[in-house]
PDB file of C-alpha atoms and ligand atoms in Angstrom:
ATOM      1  CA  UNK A 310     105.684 -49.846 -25.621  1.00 47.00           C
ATOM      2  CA  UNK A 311     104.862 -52.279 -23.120  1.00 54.00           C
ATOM      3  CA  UNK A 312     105.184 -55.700 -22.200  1.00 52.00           C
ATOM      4  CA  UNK A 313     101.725 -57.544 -22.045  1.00 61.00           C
ATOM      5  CA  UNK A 314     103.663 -60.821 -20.035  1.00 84.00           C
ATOM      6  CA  UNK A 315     104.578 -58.022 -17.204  1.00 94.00           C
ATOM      7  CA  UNK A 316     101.807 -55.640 -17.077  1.00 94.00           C
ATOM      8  CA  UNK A 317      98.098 -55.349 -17.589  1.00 94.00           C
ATOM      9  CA  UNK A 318      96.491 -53.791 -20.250  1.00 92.00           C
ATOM     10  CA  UNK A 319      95.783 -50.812 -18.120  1.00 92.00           C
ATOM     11  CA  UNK A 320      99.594 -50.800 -17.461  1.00 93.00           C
ATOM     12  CA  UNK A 321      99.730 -52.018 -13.346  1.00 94.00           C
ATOM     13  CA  UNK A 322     102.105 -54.359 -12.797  1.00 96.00           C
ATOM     14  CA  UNK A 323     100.522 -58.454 -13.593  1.00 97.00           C
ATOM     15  CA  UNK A 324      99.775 -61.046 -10.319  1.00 97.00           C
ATOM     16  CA  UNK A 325     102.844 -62.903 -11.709  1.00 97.00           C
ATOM     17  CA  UNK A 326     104.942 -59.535 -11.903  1.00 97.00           C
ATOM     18  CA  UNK A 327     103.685 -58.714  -8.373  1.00 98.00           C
ATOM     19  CA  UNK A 328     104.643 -61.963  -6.983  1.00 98.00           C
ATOM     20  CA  UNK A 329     108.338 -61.601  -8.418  1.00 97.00           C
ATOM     21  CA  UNK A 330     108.521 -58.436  -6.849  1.00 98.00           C
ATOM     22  CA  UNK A 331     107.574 -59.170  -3.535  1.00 98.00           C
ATOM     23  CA  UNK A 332     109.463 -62.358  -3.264  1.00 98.00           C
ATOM     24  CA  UNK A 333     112.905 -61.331  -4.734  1.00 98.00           C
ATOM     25  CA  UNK A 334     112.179 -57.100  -4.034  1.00 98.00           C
ATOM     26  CA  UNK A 335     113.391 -56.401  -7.894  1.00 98.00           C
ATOM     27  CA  UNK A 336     111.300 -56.740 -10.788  1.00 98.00           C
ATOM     28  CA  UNK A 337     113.257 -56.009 -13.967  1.00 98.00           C
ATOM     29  CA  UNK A 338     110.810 -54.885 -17.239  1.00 97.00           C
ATOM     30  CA  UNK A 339     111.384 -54.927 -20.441  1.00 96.00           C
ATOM     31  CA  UNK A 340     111.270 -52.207 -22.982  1.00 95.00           C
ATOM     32  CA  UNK A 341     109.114 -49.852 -21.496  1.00 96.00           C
ATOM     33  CA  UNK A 342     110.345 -46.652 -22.822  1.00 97.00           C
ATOM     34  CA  UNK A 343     110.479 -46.230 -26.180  1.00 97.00           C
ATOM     35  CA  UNK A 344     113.571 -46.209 -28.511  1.00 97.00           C
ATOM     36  CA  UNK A 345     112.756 -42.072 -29.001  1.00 98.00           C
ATOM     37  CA  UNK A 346     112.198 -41.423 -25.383  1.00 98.00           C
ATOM     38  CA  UNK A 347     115.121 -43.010 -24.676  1.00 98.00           C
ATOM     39  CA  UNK A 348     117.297 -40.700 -26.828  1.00 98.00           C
ATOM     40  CA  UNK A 349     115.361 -37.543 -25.230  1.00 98.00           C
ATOM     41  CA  UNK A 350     115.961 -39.021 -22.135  1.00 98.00           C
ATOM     42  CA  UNK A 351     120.112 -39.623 -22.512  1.00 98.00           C
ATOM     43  CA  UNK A 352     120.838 -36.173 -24.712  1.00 98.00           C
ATOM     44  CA  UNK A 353     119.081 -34.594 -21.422  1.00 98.00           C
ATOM     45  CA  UNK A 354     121.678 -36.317 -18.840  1.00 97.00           C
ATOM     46  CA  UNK A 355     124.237 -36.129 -21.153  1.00 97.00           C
ATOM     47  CA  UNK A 356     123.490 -31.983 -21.267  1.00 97.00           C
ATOM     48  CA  UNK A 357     123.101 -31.997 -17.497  1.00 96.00           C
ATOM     49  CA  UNK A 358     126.158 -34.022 -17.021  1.00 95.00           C
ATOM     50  CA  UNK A 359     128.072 -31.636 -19.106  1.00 95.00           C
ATOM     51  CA  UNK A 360     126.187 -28.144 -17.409  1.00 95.00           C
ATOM     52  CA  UNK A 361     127.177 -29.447 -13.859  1.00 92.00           C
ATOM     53  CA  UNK A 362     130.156 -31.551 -13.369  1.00 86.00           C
ATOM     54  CA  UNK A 363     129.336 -34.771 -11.357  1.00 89.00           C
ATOM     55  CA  UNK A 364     129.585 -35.292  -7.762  1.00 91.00           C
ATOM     56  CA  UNK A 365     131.807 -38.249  -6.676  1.00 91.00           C
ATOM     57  CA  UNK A 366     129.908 -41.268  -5.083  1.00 90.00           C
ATOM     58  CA  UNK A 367     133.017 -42.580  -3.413  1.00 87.00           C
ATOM     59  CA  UNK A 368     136.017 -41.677  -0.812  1.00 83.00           C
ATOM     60  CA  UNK A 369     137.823 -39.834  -3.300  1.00 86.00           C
ATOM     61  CA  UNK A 370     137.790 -39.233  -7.168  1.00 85.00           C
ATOM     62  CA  UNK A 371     140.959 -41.962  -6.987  1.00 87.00           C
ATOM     63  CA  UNK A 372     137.807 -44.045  -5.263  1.00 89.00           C
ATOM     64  CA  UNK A 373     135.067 -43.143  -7.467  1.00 91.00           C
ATOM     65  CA  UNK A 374     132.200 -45.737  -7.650  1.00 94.00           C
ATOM     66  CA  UNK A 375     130.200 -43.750  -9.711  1.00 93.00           C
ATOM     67  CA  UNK A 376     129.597 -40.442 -10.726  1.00 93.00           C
ATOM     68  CA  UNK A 377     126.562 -38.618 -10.254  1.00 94.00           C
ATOM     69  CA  UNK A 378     124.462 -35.608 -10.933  1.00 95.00           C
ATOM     70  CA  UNK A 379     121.343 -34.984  -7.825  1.00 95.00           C
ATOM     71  CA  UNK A 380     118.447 -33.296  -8.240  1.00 94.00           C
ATOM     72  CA  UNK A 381     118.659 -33.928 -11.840  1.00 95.00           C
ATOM     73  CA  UNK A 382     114.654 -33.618 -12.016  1.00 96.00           C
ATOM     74  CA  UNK A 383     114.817 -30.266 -10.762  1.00 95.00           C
ATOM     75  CA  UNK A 384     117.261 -28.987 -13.466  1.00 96.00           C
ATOM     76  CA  UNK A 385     115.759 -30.398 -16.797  1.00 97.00           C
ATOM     77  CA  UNK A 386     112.810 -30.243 -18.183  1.00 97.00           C
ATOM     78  CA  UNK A 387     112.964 -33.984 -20.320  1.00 98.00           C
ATOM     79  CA  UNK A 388     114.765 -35.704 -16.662  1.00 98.00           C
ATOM     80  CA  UNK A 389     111.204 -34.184 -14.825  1.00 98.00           C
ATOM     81  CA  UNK A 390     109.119 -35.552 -17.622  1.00 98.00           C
ATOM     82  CA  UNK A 391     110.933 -38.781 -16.952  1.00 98.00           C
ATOM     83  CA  UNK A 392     111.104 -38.814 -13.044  1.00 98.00           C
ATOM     84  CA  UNK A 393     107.404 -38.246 -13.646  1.00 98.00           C
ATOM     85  CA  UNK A 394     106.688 -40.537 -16.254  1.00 97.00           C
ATOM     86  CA  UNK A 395     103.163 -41.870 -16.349  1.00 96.00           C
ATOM     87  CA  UNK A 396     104.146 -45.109 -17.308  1.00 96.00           C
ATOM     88  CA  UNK A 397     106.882 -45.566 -15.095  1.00 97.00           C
ATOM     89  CA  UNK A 398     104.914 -44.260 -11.683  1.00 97.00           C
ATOM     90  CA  UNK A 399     102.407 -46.154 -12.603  1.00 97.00           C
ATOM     91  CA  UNK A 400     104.156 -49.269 -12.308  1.00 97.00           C
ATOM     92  CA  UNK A 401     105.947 -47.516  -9.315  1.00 98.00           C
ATOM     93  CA  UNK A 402     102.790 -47.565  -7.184  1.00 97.00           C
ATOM     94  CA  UNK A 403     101.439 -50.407  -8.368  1.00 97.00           C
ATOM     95  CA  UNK A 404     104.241 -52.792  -7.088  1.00 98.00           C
ATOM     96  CA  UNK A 405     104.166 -50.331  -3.948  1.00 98.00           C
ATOM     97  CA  UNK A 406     100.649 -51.001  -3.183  1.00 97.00           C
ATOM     98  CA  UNK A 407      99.845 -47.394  -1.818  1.00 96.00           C
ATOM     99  CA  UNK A 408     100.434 -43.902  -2.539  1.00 97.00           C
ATOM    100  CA  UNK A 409     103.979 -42.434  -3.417  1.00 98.00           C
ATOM    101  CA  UNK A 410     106.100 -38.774  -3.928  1.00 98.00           C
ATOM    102  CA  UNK A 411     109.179 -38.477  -6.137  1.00 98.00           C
ATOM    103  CA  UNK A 412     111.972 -38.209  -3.024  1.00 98.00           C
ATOM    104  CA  UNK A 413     115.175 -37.822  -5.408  1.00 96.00           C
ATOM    105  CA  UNK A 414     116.543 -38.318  -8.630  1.00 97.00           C
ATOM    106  CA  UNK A 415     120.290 -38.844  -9.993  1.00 96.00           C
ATOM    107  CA  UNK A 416     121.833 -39.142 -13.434  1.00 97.00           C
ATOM    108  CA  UNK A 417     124.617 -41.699 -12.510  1.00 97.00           C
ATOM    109  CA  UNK A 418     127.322 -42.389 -14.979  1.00 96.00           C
ATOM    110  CA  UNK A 419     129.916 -45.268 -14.275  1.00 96.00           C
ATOM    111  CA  UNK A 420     133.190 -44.386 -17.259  1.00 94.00           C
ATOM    112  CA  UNK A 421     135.234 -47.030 -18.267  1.00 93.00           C
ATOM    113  CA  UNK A 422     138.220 -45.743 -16.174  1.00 83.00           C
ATOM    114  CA  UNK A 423     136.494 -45.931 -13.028  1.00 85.00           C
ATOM    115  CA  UNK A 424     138.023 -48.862 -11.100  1.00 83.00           C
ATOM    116  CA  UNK A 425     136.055 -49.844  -8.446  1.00 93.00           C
ATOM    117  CA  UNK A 426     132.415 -51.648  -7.856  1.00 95.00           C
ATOM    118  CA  UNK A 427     129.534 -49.819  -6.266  1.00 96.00           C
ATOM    119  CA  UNK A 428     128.841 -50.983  -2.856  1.00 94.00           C
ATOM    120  CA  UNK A 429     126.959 -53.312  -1.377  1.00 97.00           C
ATOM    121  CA  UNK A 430     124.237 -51.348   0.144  1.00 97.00           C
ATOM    122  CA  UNK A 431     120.431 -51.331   0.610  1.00 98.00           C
ATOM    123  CA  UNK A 432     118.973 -47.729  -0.332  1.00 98.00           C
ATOM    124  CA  UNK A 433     116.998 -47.547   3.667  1.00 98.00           C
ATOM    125  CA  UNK A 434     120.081 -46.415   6.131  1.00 97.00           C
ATOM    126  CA  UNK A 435     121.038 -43.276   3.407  1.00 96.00           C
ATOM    127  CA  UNK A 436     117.524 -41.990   3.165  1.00 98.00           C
ATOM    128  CA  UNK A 437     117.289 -39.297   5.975  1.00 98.00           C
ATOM    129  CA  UNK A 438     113.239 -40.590   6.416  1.00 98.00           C
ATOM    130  CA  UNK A 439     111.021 -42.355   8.562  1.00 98.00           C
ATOM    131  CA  UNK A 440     108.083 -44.315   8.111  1.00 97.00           C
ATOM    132  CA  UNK A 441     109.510 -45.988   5.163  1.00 98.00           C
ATOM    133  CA  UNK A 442     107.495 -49.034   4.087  1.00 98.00           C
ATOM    134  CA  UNK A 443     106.858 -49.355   0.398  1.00 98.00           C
ATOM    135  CA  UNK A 444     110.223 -47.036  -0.428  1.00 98.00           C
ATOM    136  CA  UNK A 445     111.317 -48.157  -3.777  1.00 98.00           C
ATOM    137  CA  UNK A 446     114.060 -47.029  -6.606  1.00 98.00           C
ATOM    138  CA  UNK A 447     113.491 -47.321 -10.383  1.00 98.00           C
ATOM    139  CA  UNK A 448     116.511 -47.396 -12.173  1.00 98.00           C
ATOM    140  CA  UNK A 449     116.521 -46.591 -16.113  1.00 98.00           C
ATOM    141  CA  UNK A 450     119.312 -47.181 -18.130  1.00 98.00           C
ATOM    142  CA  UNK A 451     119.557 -44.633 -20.623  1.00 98.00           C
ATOM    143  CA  UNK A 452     122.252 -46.959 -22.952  1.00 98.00           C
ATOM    144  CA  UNK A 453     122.608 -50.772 -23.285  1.00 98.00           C
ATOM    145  CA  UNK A 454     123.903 -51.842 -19.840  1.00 98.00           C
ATOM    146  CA  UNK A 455     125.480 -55.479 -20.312  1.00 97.00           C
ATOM    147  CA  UNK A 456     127.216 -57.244 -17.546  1.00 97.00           C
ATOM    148  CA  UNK A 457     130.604 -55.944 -18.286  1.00 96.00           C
ATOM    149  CA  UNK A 458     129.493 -52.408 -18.444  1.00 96.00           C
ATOM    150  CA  UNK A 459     128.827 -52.689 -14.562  1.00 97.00           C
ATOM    151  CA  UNK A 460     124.872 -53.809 -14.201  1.00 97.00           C
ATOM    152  CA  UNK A 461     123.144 -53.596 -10.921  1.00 98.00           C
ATOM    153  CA  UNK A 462     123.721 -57.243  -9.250  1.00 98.00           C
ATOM    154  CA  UNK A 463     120.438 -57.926  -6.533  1.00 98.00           C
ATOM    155  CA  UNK A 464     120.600 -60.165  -3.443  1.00 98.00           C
ATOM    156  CA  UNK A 465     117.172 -61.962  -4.127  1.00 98.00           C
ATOM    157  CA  UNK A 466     115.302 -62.079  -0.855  1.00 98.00           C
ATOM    158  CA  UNK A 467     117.038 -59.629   1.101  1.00 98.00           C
ATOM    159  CA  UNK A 468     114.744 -56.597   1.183  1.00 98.00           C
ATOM    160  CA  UNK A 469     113.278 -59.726   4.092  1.00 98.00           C
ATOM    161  CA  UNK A 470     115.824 -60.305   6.017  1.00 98.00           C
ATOM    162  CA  UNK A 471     115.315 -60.106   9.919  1.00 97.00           C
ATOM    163  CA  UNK A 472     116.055 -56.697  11.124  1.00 96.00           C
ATOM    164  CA  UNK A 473     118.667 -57.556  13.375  1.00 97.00           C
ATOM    165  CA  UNK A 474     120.705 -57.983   9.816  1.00 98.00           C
ATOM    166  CA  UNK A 475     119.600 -54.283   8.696  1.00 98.00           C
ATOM    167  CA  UNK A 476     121.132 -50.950   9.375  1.00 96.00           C
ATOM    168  CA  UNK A 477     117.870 -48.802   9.198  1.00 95.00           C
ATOM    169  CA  UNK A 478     119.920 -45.335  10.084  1.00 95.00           C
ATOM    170  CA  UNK A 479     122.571 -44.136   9.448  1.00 95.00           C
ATOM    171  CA  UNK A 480     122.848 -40.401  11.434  1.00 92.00           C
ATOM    172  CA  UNK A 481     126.268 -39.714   9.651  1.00 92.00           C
ATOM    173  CA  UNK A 482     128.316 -41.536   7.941  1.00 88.00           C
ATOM    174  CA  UNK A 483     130.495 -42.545  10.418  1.00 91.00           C
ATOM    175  CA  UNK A 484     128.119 -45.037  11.741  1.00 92.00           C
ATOM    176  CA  UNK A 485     128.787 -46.951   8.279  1.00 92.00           C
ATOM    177  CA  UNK A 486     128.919 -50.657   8.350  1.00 94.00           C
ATOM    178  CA  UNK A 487     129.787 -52.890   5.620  1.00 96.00           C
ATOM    179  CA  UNK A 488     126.940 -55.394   4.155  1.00 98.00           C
ATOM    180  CA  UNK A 489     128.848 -58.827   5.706  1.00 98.00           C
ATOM    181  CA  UNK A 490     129.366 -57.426   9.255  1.00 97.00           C
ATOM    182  CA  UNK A 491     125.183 -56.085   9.612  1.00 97.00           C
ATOM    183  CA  UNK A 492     124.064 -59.260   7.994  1.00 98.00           C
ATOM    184  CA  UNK A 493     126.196 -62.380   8.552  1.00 98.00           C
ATOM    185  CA  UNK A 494     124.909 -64.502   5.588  1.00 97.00           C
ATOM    186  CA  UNK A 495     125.374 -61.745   2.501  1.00 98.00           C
ATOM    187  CA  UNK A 496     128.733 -63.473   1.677  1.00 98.00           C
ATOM    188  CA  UNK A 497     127.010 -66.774   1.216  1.00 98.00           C
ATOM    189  CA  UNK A 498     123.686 -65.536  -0.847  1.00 98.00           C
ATOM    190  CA  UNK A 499     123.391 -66.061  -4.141  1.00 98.00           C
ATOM    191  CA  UNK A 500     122.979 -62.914  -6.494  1.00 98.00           C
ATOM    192  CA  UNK A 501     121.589 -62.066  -9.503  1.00 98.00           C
ATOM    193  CA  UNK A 502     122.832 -59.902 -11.708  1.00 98.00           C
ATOM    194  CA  UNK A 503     120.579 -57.519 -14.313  1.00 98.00           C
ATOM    195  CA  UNK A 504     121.894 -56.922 -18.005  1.00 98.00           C
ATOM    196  CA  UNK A 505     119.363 -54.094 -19.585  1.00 98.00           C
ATOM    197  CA  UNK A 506     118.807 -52.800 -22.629  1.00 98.00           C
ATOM    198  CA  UNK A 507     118.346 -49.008 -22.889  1.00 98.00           C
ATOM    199  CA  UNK A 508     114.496 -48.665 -22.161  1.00 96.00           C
ATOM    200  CA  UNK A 509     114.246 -51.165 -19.735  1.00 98.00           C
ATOM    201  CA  UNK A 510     113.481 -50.528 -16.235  1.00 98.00           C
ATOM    202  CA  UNK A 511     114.275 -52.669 -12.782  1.00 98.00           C
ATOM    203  CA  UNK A 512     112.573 -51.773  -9.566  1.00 98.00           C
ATOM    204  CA  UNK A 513     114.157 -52.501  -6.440  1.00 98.00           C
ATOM    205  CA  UNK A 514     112.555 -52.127  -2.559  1.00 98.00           C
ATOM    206  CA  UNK A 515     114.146 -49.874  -0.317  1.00 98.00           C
ATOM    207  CA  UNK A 516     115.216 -52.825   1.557  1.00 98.00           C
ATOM    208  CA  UNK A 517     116.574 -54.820  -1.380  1.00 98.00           C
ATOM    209  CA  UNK A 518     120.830 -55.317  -1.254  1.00 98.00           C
ATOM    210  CA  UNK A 519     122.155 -54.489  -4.502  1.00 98.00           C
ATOM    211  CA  UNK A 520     125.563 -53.694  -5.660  1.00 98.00           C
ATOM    212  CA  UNK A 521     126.767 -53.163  -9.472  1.00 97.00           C
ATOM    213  CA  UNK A 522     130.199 -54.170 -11.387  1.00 95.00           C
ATOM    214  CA  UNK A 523     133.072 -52.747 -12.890  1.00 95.00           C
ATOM    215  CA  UNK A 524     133.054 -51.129 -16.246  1.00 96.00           C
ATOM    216  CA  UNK A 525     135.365 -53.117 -18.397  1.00 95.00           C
ATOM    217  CA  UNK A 526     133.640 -52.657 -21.415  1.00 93.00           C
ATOM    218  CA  UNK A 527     135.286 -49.263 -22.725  1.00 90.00           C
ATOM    219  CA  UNK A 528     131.857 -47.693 -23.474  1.00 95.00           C
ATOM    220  CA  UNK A 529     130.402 -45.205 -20.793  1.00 96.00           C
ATOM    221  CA  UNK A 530     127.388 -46.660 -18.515  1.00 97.00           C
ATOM    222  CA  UNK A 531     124.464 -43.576 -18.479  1.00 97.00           C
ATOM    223  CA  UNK A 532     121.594 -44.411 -15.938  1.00 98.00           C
ATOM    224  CA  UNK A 533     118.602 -42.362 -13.961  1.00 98.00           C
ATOM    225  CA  UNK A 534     117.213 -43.043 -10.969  1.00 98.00           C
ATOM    226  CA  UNK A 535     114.117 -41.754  -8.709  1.00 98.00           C
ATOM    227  CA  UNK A 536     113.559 -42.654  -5.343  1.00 98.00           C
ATOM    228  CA  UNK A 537     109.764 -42.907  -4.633  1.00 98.00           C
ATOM    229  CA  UNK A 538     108.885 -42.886  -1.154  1.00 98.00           C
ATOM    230  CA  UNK A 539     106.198 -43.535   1.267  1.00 98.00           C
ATOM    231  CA  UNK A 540     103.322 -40.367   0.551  1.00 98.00           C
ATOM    232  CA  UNK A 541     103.714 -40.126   4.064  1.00 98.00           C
ATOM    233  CA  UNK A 542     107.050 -40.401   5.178  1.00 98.00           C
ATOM    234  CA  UNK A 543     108.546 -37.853   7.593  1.00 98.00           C
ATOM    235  CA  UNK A 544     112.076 -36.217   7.945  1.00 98.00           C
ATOM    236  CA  UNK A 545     114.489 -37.736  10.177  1.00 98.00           C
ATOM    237  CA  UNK A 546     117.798 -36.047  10.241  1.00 97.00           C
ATOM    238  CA  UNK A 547     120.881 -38.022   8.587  1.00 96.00           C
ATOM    239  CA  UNK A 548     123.203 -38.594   5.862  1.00 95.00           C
ATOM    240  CA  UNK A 549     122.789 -36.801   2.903  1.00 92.00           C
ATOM    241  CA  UNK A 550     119.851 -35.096   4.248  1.00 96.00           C
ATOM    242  CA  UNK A 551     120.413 -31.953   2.214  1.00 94.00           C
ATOM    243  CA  UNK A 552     117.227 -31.406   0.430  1.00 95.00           C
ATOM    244  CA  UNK A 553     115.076 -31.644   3.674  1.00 97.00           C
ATOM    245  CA  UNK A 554     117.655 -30.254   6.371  1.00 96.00           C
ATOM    246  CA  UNK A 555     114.978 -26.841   5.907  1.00 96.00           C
ATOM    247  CA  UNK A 556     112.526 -29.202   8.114  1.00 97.00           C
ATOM    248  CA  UNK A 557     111.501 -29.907  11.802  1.00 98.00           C
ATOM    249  CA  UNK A 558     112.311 -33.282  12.465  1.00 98.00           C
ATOM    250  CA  UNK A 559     109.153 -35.532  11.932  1.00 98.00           C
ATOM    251  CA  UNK A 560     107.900 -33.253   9.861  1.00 98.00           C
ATOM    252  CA  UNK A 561     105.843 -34.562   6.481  1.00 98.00           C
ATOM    253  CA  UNK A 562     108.727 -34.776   3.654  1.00 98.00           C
ATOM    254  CA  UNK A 563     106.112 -33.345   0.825  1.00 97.00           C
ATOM    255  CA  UNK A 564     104.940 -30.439  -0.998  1.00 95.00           C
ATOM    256  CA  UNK A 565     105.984 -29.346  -4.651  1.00 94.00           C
ATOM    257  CA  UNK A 566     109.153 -30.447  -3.874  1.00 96.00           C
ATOM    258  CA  UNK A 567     108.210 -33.638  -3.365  1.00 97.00           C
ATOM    259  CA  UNK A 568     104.908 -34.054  -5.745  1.00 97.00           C
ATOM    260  CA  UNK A 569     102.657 -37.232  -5.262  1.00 97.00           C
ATOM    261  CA  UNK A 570     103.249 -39.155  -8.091  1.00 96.00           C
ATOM    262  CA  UNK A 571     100.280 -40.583 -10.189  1.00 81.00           C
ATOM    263  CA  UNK A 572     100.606 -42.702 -13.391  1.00 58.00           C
ATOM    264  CA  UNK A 573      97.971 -42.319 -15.495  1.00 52.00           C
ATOM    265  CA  UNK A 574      97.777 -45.363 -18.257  1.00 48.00           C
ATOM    266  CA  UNK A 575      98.203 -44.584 -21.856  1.00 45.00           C
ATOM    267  CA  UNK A 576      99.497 -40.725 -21.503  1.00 47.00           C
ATOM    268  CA  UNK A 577     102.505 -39.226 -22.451  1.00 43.00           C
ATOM    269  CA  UNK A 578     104.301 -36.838 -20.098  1.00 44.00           C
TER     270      UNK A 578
HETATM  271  O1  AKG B1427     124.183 -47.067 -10.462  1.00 73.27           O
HETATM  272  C1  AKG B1427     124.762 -47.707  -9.592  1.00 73.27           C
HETATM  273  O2  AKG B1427     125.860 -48.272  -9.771  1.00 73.27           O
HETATM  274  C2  AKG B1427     124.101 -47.903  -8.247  1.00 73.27           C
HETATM  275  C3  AKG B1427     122.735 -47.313  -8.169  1.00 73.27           C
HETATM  276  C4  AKG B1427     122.014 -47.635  -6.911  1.00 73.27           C
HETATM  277  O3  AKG B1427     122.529 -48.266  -6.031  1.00 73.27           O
HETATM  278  C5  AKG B1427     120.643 -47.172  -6.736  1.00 73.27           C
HETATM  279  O4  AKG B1427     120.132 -46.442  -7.593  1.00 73.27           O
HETATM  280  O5  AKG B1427     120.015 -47.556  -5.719  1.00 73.27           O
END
C-alpha cells in the first residue's frame, strides 16, 4: 500500500519527497504498511513486551520517558521481518543516498501513566559509531499515535545546524548536555509535531532534534524503531555501546549482526 504523491512507482522515495527530507531531515509517509501487517507487527511487540519486561528510558521508573524493549529484531521473527522490511529499507536508502545495515531496533511503548516527555535529543551523541553521515531512524507506529498520545515533535532544519551547536559524542553519560545549552537557538525554533496513523512511517536523520509528548490520552502508545546506519561505519566506544563493546575500536560495525539492508520493490518479507 503505497503512496504514489511520496514515492515512485518502483517505491524510492519522489524528488519532492527527497527535497522534504533533506531540508527539514524528517519525511513522514503515509500508510505504507498495510492494515494486516500492522496487526502482525503490534501482536509481535505486544508478545515481546510481555516475554521481556521493558527497560526504562529514563533516571528512574518514577522518571520513565518511555519504556522499551532492544534488540527486539533479534528476538522475533515478525519484528525481523519488519526491521527488514523491503518496503521500508527501501525508502530507508533511498532518502540516505548510499548503502545502509540495520544498527538497532526497539519496541518503545509510552503508557498513559507515564508522566514525563521524551527528551530533546538528536539520535548522533548515543550511537557509540563513527563515520556517521547518512545515519537515519524509521519510526513505525504500530497503533494510531495522535498528538495527545505523545507523537514525535521534529525541530525542522536542525539535523543542519553548525557543529559548534552539536554534541557528536557522548563517551558516557556523564558528559550529557541538555538541547538549549549545546545549541543556543533550540528554545526559539519552531517545531513540528507528527500525528500518525498505525502504518505510517516518519524518517528522521541522525542529526535531526526530535522530542515526543506526554500521553494524556488513556490509551497505550506502541511504536518500533530501527536505526540504519552508514554500511561503513566503525565502532567508537560510548554510551550504550553494548552490542559492539566485543570490538576493537575503529573496527567495521557489520556482519550478520548488522546485515546490509536492501529493499527490493514489490516483495513481501
Ligand atoms: O518514541 C519516543 O518517544 C522517542 C523515540 C526516538 O527518539 C527515536 O526513535 O529516535
Amino acid at each position: 500500500m503505497l503512496t504514489s504523491v511520496d514515492l515512485t512507482e518502483s517505491g524510492l522515495p519522489t524528488e519532492e519527497t527527497l527535497r522534504r527530507y533533506r531540508d527539514q531531515g524528517f519525511v513522514h509517509l503515509r500508510s505504507v504498511l498495510s492494515p494486516d501487517e500492522v496487526a502482525g507487527f503490534r501482536a509481535a511487540a505486544e508478545e515481546l513486551l510481555a516475554e521481556e519486561g521493558p527497560a526504562t528510558w529514563g533516571a528512574s521508573e518514577d522518571e520513565t520517558q518511555v519504556h522499551y524493549v532492544e534488540g527486539a529484531w533479534r528476538k522475533h521473527p515478525e519484528l525481523r521481518r519488519l526491521a527488514l522490511h523491503p518496503v521500508v529499507t527501501r525508502i530507508a536508502e533511498g532518502l540516505a543516498g548510499g548503502p545502509l545495515r540495520l544498527y538497532g531496533t526497539d519496541v518503545l511503548k509510552k503508557d498513559p501513566h507515564v508522566h514525563l516527555p521524551t527528551v530533546v535529543h538528536d539520535d548522533e551523541p548515543g550511537l557509540p559509531l563513527a563515520g556517521l553521515t547518512r545515519t537515519l531512524t524509521a519510526w513505525i507506529p504500530l497503533v494510531d499515535v495522535p498528538v495527545e498520545r505523545g507523537c514525535l515533535i521534529y525541530v525542522p532544519g536542525s539535523h543542519r545546524r553548525a557543529p559548534e551547536h552539536r554534541q557528536v559524542h557522548l563517551a558516557g553519560f556523564q558528559d550529557y548536555r541538555p538541547m538549549e545549552e549545546i545549541w543556543p537557538a533550540y528554545p526559539f525554533s519552531p517545531r513540528i509535531s507528527v500525528p500518525m496513523r498505525a502504518g505510517d512511517v516518519v524518517l528522521h536523520d541522525f542529526r535531526t532534534v526530535h522530542m515526543a509528548g506526554v500521553n494524556t490520552d488513556g490509551e497505550r502508545r506502541l511504536a518500533f524503531a530501527s536505526v540504519y546506519m552508514d554500511s561503513d561505519a566503525t565502532y567508537r566506544p560510548g554510551v550504550q555501546d553494548h552490542p559492539v563493546a566485543h570490538l576493537t575500536p575503529g573496527a567495521p560495525v557489520d556482519g550478520d549482526d548488522f546485515p546490509l539492508i536492501a529493499g527490493d520493490p514489490g516483495t513481501t518479507p
